[in-house]
PDB file of C-alpha atoms in Angstrom:
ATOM      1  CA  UNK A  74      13.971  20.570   3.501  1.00 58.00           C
ATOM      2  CA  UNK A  75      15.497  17.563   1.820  1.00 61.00           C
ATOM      3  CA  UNK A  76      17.177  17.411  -1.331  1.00 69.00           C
ATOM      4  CA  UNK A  77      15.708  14.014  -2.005  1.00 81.00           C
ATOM      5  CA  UNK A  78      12.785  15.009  -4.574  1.00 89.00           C
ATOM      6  CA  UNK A  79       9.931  12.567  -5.631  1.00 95.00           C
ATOM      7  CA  UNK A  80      10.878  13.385  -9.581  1.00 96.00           C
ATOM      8  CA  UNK A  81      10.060   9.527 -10.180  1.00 97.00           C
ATOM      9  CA  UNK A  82       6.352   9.973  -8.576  1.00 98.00           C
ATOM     10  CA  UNK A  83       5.877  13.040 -11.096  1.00 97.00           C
ATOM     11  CA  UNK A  84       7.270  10.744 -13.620  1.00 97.00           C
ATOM     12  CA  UNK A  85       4.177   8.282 -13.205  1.00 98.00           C
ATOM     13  CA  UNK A  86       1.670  10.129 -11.499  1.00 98.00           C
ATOM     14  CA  UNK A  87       0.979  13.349 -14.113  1.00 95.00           C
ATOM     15  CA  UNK A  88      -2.198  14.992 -12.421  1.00 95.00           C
ATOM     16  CA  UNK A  89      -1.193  15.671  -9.049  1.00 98.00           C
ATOM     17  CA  UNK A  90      -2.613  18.147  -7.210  1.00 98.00           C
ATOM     18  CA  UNK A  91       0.069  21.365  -5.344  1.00 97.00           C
ATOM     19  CA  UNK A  92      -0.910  19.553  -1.964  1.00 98.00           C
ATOM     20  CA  UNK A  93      -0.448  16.214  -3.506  1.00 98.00           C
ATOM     21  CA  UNK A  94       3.106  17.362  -4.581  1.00 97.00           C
ATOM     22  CA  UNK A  95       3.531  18.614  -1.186  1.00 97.00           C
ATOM     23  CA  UNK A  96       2.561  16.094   0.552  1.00 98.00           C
ATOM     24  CA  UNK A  97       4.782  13.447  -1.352  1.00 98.00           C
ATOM     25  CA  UNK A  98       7.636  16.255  -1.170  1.00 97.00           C
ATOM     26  CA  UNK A  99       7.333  15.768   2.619  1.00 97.00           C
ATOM     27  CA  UNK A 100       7.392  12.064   3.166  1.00 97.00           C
ATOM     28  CA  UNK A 101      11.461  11.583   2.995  1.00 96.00           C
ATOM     29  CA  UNK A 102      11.717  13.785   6.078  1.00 96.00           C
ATOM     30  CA  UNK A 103       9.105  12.593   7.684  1.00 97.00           C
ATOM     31  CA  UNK A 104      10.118   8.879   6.967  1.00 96.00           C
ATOM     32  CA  UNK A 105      13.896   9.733   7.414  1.00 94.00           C
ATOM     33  CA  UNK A 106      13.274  11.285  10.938  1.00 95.00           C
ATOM     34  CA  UNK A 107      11.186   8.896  12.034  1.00 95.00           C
ATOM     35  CA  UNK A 108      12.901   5.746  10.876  1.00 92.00           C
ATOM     36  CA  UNK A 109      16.027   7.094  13.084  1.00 91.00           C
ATOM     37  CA  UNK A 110      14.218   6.196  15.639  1.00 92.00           C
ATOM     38  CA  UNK A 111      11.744   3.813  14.931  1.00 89.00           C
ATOM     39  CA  UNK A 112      12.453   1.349  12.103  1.00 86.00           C
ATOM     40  CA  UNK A 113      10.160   0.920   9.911  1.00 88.00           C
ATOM     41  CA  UNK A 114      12.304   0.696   6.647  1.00 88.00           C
ATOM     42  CA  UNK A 115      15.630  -0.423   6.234  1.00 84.00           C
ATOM     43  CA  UNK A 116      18.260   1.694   7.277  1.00 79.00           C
ATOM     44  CA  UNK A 117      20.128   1.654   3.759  1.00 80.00           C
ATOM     45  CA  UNK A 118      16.459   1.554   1.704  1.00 85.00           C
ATOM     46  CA  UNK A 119      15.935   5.417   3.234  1.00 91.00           C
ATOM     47  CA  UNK A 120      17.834   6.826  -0.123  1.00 90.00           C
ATOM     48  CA  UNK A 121      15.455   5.004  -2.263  1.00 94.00           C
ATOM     49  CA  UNK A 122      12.114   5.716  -0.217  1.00 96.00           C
ATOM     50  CA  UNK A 123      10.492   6.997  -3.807  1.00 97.00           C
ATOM     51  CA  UNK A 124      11.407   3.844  -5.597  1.00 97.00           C
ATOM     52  CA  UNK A 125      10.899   0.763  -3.806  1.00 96.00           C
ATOM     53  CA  UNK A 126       8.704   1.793  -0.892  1.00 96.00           C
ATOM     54  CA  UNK A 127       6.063   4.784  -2.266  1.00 98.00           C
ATOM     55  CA  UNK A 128       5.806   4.126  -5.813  1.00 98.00           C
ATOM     56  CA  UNK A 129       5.417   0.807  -5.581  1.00 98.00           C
ATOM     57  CA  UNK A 130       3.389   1.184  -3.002  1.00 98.00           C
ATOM     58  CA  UNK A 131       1.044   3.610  -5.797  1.00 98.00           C
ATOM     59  CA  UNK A 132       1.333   0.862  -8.176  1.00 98.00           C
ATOM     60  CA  UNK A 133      -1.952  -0.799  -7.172  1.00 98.00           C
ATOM     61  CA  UNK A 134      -3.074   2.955  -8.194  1.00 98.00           C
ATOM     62  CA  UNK A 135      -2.726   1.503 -11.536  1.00 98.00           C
ATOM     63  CA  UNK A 136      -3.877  -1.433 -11.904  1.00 98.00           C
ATOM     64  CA  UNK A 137      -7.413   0.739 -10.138  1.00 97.00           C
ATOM     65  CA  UNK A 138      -8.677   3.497  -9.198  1.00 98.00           C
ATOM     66  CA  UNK A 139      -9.800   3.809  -5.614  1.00 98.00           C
ATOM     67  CA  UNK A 140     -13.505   6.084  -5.973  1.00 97.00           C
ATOM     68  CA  UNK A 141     -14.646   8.329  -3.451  1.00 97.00           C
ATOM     69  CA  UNK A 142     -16.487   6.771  -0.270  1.00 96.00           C
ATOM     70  CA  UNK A 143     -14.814   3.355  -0.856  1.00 98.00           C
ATOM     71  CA  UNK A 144     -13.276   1.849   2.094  1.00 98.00           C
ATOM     72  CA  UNK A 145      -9.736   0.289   1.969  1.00 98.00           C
ATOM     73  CA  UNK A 146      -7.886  -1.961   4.508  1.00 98.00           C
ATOM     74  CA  UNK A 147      -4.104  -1.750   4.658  1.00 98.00           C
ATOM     75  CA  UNK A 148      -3.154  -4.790   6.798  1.00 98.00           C
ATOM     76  CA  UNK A 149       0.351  -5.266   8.241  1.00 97.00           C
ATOM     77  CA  UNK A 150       0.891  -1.981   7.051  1.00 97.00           C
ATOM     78  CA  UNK A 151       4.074  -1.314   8.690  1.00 94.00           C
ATOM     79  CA  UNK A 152       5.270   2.489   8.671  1.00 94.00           C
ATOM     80  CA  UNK A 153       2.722   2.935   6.032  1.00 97.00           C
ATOM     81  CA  UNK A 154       2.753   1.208   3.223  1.00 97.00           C
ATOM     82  CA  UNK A 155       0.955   0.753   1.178  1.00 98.00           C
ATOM     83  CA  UNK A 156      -1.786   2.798   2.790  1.00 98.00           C
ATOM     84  CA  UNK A 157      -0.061   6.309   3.072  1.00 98.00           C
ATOM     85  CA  UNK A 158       1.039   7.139  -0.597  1.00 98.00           C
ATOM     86  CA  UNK A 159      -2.731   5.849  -1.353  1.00 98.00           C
ATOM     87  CA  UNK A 160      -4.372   7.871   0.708  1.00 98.00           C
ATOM     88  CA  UNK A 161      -2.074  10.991  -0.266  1.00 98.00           C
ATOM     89  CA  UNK A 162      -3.319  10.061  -4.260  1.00 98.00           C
ATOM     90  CA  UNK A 163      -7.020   9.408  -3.218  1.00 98.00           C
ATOM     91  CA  UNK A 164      -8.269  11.988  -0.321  1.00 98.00           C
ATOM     92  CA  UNK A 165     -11.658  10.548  -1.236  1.00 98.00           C
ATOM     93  CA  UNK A 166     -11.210   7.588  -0.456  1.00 98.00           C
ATOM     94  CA  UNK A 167     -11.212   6.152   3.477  1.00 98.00           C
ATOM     95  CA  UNK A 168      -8.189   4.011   4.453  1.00 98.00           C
ATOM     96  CA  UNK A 169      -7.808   1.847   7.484  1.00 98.00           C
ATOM     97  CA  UNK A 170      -4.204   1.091   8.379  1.00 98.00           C
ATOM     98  CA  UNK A 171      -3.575  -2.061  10.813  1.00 98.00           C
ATOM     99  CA  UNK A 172      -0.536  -3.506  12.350  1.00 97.00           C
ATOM    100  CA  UNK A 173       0.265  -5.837  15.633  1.00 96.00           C
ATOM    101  CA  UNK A 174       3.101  -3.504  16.448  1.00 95.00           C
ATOM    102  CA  UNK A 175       2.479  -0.746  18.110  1.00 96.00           C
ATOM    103  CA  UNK A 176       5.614   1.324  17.237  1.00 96.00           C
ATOM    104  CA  UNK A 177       5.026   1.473  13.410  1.00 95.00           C
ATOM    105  CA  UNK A 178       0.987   2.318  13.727  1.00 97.00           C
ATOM    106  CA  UNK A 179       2.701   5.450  16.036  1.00 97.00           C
ATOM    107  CA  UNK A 180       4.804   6.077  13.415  1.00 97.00           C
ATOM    108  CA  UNK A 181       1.587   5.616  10.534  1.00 97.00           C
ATOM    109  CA  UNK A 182      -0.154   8.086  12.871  1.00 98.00           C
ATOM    110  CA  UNK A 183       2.294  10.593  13.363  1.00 97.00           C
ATOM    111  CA  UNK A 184       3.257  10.882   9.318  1.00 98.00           C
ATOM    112  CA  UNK A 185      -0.637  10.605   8.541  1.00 98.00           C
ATOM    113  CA  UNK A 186      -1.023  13.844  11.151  1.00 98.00           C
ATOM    114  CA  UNK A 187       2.018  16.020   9.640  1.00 98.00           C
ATOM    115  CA  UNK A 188       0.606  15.921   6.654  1.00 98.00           C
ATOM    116  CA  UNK A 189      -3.054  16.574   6.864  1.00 98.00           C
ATOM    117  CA  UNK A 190      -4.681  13.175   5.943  1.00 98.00           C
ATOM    118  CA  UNK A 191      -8.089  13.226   7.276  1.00 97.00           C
ATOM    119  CA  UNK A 192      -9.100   9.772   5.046  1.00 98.00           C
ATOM    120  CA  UNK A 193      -6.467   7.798   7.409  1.00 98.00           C
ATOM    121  CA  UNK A 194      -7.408   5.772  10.361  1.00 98.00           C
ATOM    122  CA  UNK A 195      -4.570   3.935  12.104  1.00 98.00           C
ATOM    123  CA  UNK A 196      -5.092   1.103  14.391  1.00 98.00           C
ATOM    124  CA  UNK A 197      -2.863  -0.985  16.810  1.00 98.00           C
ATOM    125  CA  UNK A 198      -4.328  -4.121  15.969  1.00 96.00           C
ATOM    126  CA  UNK A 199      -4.417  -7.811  14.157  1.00 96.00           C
ATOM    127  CA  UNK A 200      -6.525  -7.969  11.089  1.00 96.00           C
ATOM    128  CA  UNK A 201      -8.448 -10.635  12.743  1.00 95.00           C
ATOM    129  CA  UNK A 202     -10.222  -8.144  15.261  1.00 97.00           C
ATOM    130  CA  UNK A 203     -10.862  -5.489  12.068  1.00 97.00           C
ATOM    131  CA  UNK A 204     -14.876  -6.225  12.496  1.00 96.00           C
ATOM    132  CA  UNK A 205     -15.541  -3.327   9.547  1.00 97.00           C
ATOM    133  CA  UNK A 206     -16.121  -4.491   6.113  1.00 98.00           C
ATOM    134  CA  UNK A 207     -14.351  -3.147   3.202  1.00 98.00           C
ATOM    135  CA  UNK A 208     -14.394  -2.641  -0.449  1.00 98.00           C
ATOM    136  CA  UNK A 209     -10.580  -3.393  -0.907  1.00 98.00           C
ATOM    137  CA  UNK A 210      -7.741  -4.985   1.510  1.00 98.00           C
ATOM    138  CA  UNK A 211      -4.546  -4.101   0.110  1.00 98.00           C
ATOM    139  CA  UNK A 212      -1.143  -5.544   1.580  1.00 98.00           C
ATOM    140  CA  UNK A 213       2.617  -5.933   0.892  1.00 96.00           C
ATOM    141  CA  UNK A 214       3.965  -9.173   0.807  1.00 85.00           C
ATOM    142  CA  UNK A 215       3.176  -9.357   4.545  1.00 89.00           C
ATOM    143  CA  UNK A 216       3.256 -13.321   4.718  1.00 93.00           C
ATOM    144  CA  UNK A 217       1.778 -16.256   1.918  1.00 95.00           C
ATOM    145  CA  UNK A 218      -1.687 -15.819   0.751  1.00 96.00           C
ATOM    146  CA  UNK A 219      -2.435 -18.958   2.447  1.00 97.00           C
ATOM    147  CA  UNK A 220      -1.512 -17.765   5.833  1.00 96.00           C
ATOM    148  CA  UNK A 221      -2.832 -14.186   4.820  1.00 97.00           C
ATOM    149  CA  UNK A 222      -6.398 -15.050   3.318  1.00 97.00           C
ATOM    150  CA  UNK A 223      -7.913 -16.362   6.573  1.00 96.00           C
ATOM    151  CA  UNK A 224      -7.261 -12.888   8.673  1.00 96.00           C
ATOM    152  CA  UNK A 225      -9.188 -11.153   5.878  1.00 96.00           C
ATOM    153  CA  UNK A 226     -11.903 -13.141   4.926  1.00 94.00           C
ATOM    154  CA  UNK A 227     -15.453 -12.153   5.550  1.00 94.00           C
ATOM    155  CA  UNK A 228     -13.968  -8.605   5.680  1.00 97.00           C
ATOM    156  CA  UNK A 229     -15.540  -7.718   2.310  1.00 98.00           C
ATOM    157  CA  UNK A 230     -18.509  -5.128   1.758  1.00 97.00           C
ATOM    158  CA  UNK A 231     -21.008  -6.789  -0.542  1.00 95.00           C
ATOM    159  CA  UNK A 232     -21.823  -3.297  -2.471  1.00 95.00           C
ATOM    160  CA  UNK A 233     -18.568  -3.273  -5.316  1.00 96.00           C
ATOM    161  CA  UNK A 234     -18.560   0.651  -6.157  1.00 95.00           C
ATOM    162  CA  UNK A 235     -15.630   0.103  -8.864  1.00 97.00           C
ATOM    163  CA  UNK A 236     -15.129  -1.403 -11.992  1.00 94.00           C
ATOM    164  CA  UNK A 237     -13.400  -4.008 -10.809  1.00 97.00           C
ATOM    165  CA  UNK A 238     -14.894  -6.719  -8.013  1.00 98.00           C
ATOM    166  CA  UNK A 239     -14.382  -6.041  -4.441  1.00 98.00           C
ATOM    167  CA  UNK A 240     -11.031  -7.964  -2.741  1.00 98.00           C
ATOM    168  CA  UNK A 241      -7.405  -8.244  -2.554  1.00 98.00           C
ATOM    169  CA  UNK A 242      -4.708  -5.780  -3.959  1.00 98.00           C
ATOM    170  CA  UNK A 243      -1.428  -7.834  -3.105  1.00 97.00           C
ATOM    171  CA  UNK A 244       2.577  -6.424  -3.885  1.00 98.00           C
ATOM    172  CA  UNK A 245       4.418  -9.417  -4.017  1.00 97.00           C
ATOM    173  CA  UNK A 246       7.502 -10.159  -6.581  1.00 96.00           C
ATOM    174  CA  UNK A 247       9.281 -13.466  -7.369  1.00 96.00           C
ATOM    175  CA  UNK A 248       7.383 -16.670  -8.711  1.00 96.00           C
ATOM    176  CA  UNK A 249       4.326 -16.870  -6.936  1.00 96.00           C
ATOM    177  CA  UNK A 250       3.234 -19.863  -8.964  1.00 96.00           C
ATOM    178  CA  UNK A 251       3.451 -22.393  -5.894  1.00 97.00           C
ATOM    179  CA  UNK A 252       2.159 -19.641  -3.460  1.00 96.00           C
ATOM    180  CA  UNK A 253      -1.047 -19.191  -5.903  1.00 97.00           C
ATOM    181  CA  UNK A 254      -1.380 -22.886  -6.124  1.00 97.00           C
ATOM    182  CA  UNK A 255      -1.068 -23.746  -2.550  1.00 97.00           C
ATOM    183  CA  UNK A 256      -3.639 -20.862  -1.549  1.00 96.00           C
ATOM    184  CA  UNK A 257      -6.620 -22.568  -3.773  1.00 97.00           C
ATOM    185  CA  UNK A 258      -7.342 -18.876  -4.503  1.00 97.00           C
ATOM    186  CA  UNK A 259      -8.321 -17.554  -7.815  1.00 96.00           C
ATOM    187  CA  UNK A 260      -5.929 -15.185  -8.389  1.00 97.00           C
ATOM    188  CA  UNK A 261      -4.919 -12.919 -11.422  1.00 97.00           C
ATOM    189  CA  UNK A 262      -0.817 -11.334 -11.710  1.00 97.00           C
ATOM    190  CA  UNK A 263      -0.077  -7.769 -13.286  1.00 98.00           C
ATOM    191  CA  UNK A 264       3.214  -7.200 -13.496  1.00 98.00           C
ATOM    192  CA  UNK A 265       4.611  -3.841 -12.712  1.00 98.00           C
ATOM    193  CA  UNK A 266       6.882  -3.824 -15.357  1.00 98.00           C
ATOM    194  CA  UNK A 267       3.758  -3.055 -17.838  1.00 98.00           C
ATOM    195  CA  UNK A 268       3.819   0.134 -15.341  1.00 98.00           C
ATOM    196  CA  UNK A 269       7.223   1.548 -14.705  1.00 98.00           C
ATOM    197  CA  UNK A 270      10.726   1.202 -16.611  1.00 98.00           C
ATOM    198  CA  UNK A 271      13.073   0.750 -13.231  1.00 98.00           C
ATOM    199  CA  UNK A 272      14.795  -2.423 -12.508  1.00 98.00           C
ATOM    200  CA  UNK A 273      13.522  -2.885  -9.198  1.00 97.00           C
ATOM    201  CA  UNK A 274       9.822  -3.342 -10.342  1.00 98.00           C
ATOM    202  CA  UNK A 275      11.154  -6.681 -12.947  1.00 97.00           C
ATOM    203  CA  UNK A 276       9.621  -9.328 -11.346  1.00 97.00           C
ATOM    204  CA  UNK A 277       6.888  -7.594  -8.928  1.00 98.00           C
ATOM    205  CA  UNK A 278       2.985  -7.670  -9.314  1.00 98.00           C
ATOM    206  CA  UNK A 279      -0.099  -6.642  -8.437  1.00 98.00           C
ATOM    207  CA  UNK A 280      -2.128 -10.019  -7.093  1.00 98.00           C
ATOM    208  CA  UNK A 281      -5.689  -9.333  -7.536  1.00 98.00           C
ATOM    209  CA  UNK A 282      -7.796 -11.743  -5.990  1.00 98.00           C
ATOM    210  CA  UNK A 283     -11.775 -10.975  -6.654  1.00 97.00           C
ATOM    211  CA  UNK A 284     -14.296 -11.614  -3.933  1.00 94.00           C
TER     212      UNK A 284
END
């Protein structure tokens, strides 16, 4: 077992369950010994897999709370992100995770099976053939919203179960003034900093765009 412990998850993230502990204990080895051979992350970010890849990741966690029997769309998800730490915090909660490349939806599938995640679906595909409709369609900083908004649109269930509107949870950092403007999308920014001290979350959001 690793000696890399997710103390800055328990940091946030007070209530977790033993299995949620557990589970989040488990992703470095899982990530570690599957990014040898498949690379999903990169190669010096491994050490700070708690940081920059699963707690931001959780960081649309709060900004809202996923409720049970919502369905969430993780497009270009890569190795899992951020579906995986989401669907570790919200078992009630069904999460689709889509990517064009095969290798990194094996890699979503294999993680998602080692540790016991029956709310994760992974598929090998574009987020233009996803014909399901969702509550939310969460993302990281996969390409401009301009680019990303027409692969997701129409995607939306019309039934919001939260307190917030149905849409898009986006990670994104850096001035995304121009991006915003360019998109013609109404879209509101929550910095992470109002969530967690580290450096690395400065000048990162949450872009929540309403349906």
């Amino acid at each position: 077992m690793s000696e890399v412990k997710p103390d800055i998850i328990l940091k946030y993230f007070k209530n977790l369950t033993e299995e949620q502990i557990a589970q989040f204990t488990q992703l470095y080895d899982l990530y570690s010994f599957w990014n040898a051979q498949i690379n999903v992350i990169s190669r010096k970010d491994i050490d700070e897999l708690y940081e920059r890849h699963i707690l931001h990741s959780l960081a649309i966690a709060k900004f809202c709370s996923f409720k049970a029997g919502e369905k969430i769309l993780d497009v270009g998800t890569g190795g899992g992100f951020p579906g995986i730490p989401l669907a570790i915090l919200f078992p009630e909660t069904q999460f689709h995770l889509v990517d064009s490349i095969g290798k990194k939806i094996k890699v979503v599938t294999e993680v998602a099976a080692a540790l016991g995640l029956k709310n994760v679906k992974a598929s090998h595909l574009r987020a233009e053939q996803v014909t399901d409709k969702y509550n939310f369609v969460v993302s990281r900083a996969v390409t401009r919203l301009i680019d990303f908004y027409p692969w997701i649109k129409g995607k939306f269930a019309r039934e919001n179960k939260n307190a917030i509107q149905n849409g898009i949870l986006y990670l994104k950092g850096g001035d995304l003034t121009e991006e915003i403007k360019e998109s013609k999308l109404k879209a509101e920014l929550y910095p992470l900093s109002a969530y967690f001290d580290e450096e690395f979350f400065e000048t990162k959001y949450v872009v929540y765009i309403p349906q």
